[in-house]
Amino acid sequence: MSFNKILKYAVPAAFISSLPFLANAADTANLKSDDFVGISFWLISMALMAATLFFFMETQRVSAKWKTSLTVSGLVTLVAAVHYFYMRDVWVGTGETPTVYRYIDWLITVPLLMVEFYIILRACTAVAGGVFWKLMIGSLVMLIGGYMGEAGYINATLGFVIGMVGWIYILYEIFAGEASKASEEAPESVRSAFSTMRWIVTIGWAIYPIGYFMGYMAGGVDANSLNIIYNLADVLNKIAFGVIIWNVAVTESEA
Ligand SMILES: *C/C=C(C)/C=C/C=C(C)/C=C/C1=C(C)CCCC1(C)C
């Protein structure tokens, strides 16, 4: 192996393995063996870190026009990994996980995940640039509405309604709008990835509005269970979503 090659792999590997230290919020507390919320935070943080390393390394393997989509998948898991290490430490130290913390992660990762629909279409069709903005704006409306409701700036029900409008708009765009129409011109492997990805945005993502509804509008929800469910949901919504993109990038590069 040449020195250059070693550098190419060693640098990202060293950087990613330092993530837990970069995001260390509380050195004093320890994870208890029966603390399942804490354990789920640990598992998802490490899975996200491993996924990040994998996506970044695999950019070396795919052809140029597929590199962007893999890089974006890696950025999603990177942002979430750093964030989860922090949340896990706050949880172990204080026994709390303010839901608003999650919005900091979502504000970056959700628009990136939505933009993936545009990026994979752009790699193989003549998709219009407006699709990018529609997906971006829909994501922001969804998150800002939810945040304002959750943080108490507006009524919780109003925040929910605004958030739902943003989500439904995104779903319309990928199932029936311009993005969906552009996907019909894409090769078979891209069409099938596109279709699986939109079902993740429908079913995998539904967990968050359900959590919001139960927590603020249906009389409360057990915060511990909700944390575990949210943490596990990200295996599907961030890692599996990225793996689908990785799969189509490799398939199309080898075709
Ligand atoms: C990686 C994190 C992801 C995919 C987070 C997704 C979050 C949502 C889909 C949140 C949706 C919401 C609504 C549809 C309405 C109520 C407010 C939200 C923000 C919880």
Coordinates of C-alpha atoms and ligand atoms in Angstrom, one line a residue:
M1 CA 0.0 0.0 0.0
S2 CA 1.4 3.4 -0.9
F3 CA 1.9 6.1 1.6
N4 CA -0.8 8.2 -0.1
K5 CA -3.3 5.4 0.2
I6 CA -2.5 4.9 3.9
L7 CA -3.1 8.6 4.5
K8 CA -6.4 8.5 2.5
Y9 CA -7.8 5.9 4.9
A10 CA -6.0 6.6 8.1
V11 CA -7.0 10.3 8.3
P12 CA -10.7 9.8 8.2
A13 CA -10.5 6.7 10.4
A14 CA -8.5 8.7 13.1
F15 CA -10.9 11.6 12.8
I16 CA -14.0 9.5 13.1
S17 CA -12.7 7.5 16.1
S18 CA -12.1 10.8 18.0
L19 CA -15.8 11.7 17.7
P20 CA -16.8 10.4 21.2
F21 CA -14.1 12.6 22.8
L22 CA -15.1 15.6 20.8
A23 CA -18.7 15.4 22.1
N24 CA -18.0 14.5 25.7
A25 CA -20.4 16.5 27.9
A26 CA -20.1 14.9 31.3
D27 CA -17.0 13.0 32.4
T28 CA -18.1 12.3 35.9
A29 CA -21.1 9.9 35.4
N30 CA -21.0 6.3 34.3
L31 CA -23.4 4.3 32.2
K32 CA -25.3 1.8 34.5
S33 CA -25.8 -1.7 33.2
D34 CA -29.7 -1.5 33.5
D35 CA -29.9 2.0 32.0
F36 CA -31.6 1.0 28.7
V37 CA -32.1 4.5 27.5
G38 CA -28.3 5.1 28.0
I39 CA -27.5 1.8 26.3
S40 CA -29.6 2.7 23.3
F41 CA -27.8 6.0 23.1
W42 CA -24.5 4.2 23.1
L43 CA -25.5 1.7 20.5
I44 CA -26.9 4.3 18.0
S45 CA -23.9 6.5 18.5
M46 CA -21.4 3.8 17.7
A47 CA -23.5 2.5 14.8
L48 CA -23.7 6.0 13.3
M49 CA -19.9 6.4 13.7
A50 CA -19.2 3.1 11.9
A51 CA -21.7 4.0 9.2
T52 CA -20.0 7.3 8.7
L53 CA -16.6 5.7 8.2
F54 CA -18.1 3.2 5.8
F55 CA -19.9 5.8 3.6
F56 CA -16.8 8.0 3.4
M57 CA -14.5 5.1 2.6
E58 CA -16.9 3.8 -0.1
T59 CA -16.8 7.1 -1.9
Q60 CA -13.4 5.9 -3.2
R61 CA -15.1 3.0 -4.9
V62 CA -18.0 4.6 -6.8
S63 CA -17.8 6.6 -10.0
A64 CA -17.6 10.4 -9.8
K65 CA -21.2 11.2 -10.3
W66 CA -22.2 9.0 -7.3
K67 CA -19.7 10.3 -4.9
T68 CA -21.9 13.3 -3.7
S69 CA -24.8 11.1 -2.6
L70 CA -22.5 8.9 -0.5
T71 CA -20.7 11.9 1.0
V72 CA -24.1 13.3 2.0
S73 CA -25.1 10.0 3.6
G74 CA -21.8 10.1 5.6
L75 CA -22.5 13.7 6.6
V76 CA -26.0 12.7 8.0
T77 CA -24.5 9.9 10.1
L78 CA -21.6 12.1 11.2
V79 CA -23.8 15.0 12.4
A80 CA -26.1 12.5 14.2
A81 CA -23.2 10.6 15.8
V82 CA -21.6 13.7 17.3
H83 CA -25.0 14.8 18.5
Y84 CA -25.9 11.4 20.0
F85 CA -22.6 11.2 21.9
Y86 CA -23.5 14.5 23.5
M87 CA -27.1 13.6 24.2
R88 CA -26.0 10.3 25.8
D89 CA -23.6 12.1 28.1
V90 CA -26.3 14.6 29.1
W91 CA -28.7 11.7 29.8
V92 CA -26.1 9.8 31.9
G93 CA -25.2 12.9 33.8
T94 CA -28.7 14.4 34.4
G95 CA -31.3 11.7 33.6
E96 CA -32.9 14.0 31.1
T97 CA -33.0 14.3 27.3
P98 CA -34.8 17.5 26.4
T99 CA -36.6 16.8 23.1
V100 CA -35.6 20.2 21.8
Y101 CA -32.0 18.9 21.6
R102 CA -33.2 16.5 18.9
Y103 CA -34.2 19.5 16.7
I104 CA -30.6 20.6 16.5
D105 CA -29.7 17.3 14.9
W106 CA -32.9 17.3 12.7
L107 CA -32.3 20.8 11.5
I108 CA -29.2 19.6 9.7
T109 CA -29.9 15.9 9.0
V110 CA -33.5 16.1 7.7
P111 CA -32.8 18.6 4.9
L112 CA -29.7 16.6 3.9
L113 CA -31.8 13.4 3.8
M114 CA -34.5 15.1 1.7
V115 CA -31.8 16.5 -0.6
E116 CA -30.6 12.9 -1.3
F117 CA -33.8 12.4 -3.4
Y118 CA -32.7 15.3 -5.6
I119 CA -29.0 14.2 -5.7
I120 CA -29.7 10.7 -6.8
L121 CA -32.0 11.9 -9.5
R122 CA -29.5 14.5 -10.7
A123 CA -26.9 11.8 -11.1
C124 CA -29.0 10.1 -13.8
T125 CA -31.9 12.4 -15.0
A126 CA -32.5 16.0 -16.0
V127 CA -34.3 16.9 -12.8
A128 CA -35.2 20.6 -12.3
G129 CA -33.4 22.6 -9.6
G130 CA -36.7 23.6 -8.2
V131 CA -37.1 20.1 -6.8
F132 CA -34.2 20.8 -4.5
W133 CA -35.8 23.9 -3.1
K134 CA -39.2 22.3 -2.6
L135 CA -37.7 19.5 -0.6
M136 CA -35.7 21.9 1.4
I137 CA -38.6 24.3 2.2
G138 CA -40.9 21.4 3.1
S139 CA -38.4 20.1 5.6
L140 CA -37.9 23.5 7.2
V141 CA -41.6 24.2 7.5
M142 CA -42.0 20.8 9.2
L143 CA -39.2 21.3 11.6
I144 CA -39.7 25.0 12.5
G145 CA -43.4 24.3 13.1
G146 CA -42.6 21.4 15.4
Y147 CA -39.9 23.3 17.2
M148 CA -42.1 26.3 17.9
G149 CA -44.9 24.1 19.2
E150 CA -42.6 22.0 21.3
A151 CA -40.6 24.9 22.8
G152 CA -43.8 26.8 23.6
Y153 CA -43.5 29.7 21.2
I154 CA -46.8 28.8 19.7
N155 CA -49.7 26.6 20.7
A156 CA -48.7 22.9 20.6
T157 CA -51.6 22.0 18.3
L158 CA -50.8 24.8 15.9
G159 CA -47.1 23.7 15.8
F160 CA -48.2 20.2 15.0
V161 CA -50.5 21.3 12.2
I162 CA -47.7 23.4 10.6
G163 CA -45.3 20.5 11.0
M164 CA -47.8 18.1 9.3
V165 CA -48.3 20.5 6.4
G166 CA -44.5 20.5 5.8
W167 CA -44.3 16.7 6.0
I168 CA -47.4 16.1 3.7
Y169 CA -45.9 18.6 1.2
I170 CA -42.7 16.5 1.1
L171 CA -44.6 13.3 0.7
Y172 CA -46.7 14.8 -2.1
E173 CA -43.5 15.9 -3.9
I174 CA -41.8 12.5 -3.7
F175 CA -45.0 10.4 -4.4
A176 CA -46.8 12.6 -7.0
G177 CA -44.9 15.8 -7.6
E178 CA -42.0 16.8 -9.8
A179 CA -39.4 14.6 -8.0
S180 CA -41.6 11.5 -8.5
K181 CA -42.1 12.3 -12.2
A182 CA -38.4 12.8 -12.7
S183 CA -37.7 9.4 -11.0
E184 CA -39.7 7.7 -13.8
E185 CA -36.9 8.5 -16.3
A186 CA -34.2 7.0 -14.0
P187 CA -32.7 3.5 -14.5
E188 CA -34.4 0.7 -12.7
S189 CA -32.0 0.5 -9.7
V190 CA -32.5 4.2 -9.0
R191 CA -36.3 3.9 -9.3
S192 CA -36.4 1.1 -6.9
A193 CA -34.1 2.9 -4.4
F194 CA -36.2 6.1 -4.8
S195 CA -39.3 4.1 -4.0
T196 CA -37.8 2.4 -0.8
M197 CA -36.5 5.8 0.4
R198 CA -39.9 7.4 0.1
W199 CA -41.5 4.6 2.1
I200 CA -38.9 5.3 4.8
V201 CA -39.9 8.9 4.8
T202 CA -43.5 7.8 5.2
I203 CA -43.4 5.0 7.7
G204 CA -40.0 5.5 9.4
W205 CA -40.6 9.2 9.9
A206 CA -44.2 8.8 11.2
I207 CA -42.7 7.9 14.6
Y208 CA -41.8 11.5 15.3
P209 CA -45.2 13.1 14.7
I210 CA -46.8 10.2 16.7
G211 CA -44.4 10.9 19.5
Y212 CA -45.2 14.6 19.4
F213 CA -49.0 14.0 19.3
M214 CA -48.9 11.6 22.2
G215 CA -46.6 13.8 24.2
Y216 CA -48.3 17.1 23.8
M217 CA -51.9 16.5 22.6
A218 CA -52.9 13.1 24.0
G219 CA -52.0 13.6 27.6
G220 CA -48.3 12.5 27.8
V221 CA -46.0 9.7 26.9
D222 CA -43.3 7.8 28.8
A223 CA -40.2 9.8 28.0
N224 CA -37.9 6.7 28.4
S225 CA -39.8 4.6 25.9
L226 CA -39.9 7.5 23.5
N227 CA -36.2 8.0 23.7
I228 CA -35.5 4.3 23.0
I229 CA -38.0 4.3 20.1
Y230 CA -36.4 7.5 18.6
N231 CA -32.9 6.1 19.0
L232 CA -33.8 2.8 17.2
A233 CA -35.8 4.7 14.5
D234 CA -32.6 6.4 13.5
V235 CA -31.1 3.0 12.5
L236 CA -33.7 2.9 9.8
N237 CA -34.1 6.6 9.0
K238 CA -30.4 7.4 8.9
I239 CA -28.3 4.3 8.5
A240 CA -30.6 2.0 6.4
F241 CA -31.5 5.1 4.3
G242 CA -27.8 5.6 3.6
V243 CA -27.2 1.9 2.8
I244 CA -29.9 2.1 0.1
I245 CA -28.1 5.0 -1.5
W246 CA -24.8 3.2 -1.1
N247 CA -26.3 0.2 -2.9
V248 CA -27.7 2.1 -5.8
A249 CA -24.4 4.1 -6.1
V250 CA -22.4 0.8 -6.3
T251 CA -24.8 -0.9 -8.7
E252 CA -24.9 2.1 -11.1
S253 CA -21.1 2.6 -10.9
E254 CA -20.5 -1.0 -11.9
A255 CA -23.2 -1.0 -14.6
Ligands
LIG1 C1 -32.8 11.6 11.4 C2 -34.0 12.3 11.9 C3 -35.2 12.4 11.3 C4 -35.4 11.6 10.0 C5 -36.2 13.1 11.9 C6 -37.4 13.4 11.3 C7 -38.4 14.2 12.0 C8 -39.7 14.3 11.6 C9 -40.2 13.6 10.4 C10 -40.6 15.2 12.4 C11 -41.8 15.5 12.0 C12 -42.8 16.3 12.8 C13 -44.1 16.4 12.2 C14 -44.5 15.7 10.9 C15 -45.2 17.2 12.8 C16 -44.9 17.5 14.3 C17 -43.6 18.0 14.5 C18 -42.5 17.1 14.0 C19 -41.3 18.0 13.8 C20 -42.2 16.1 15.2

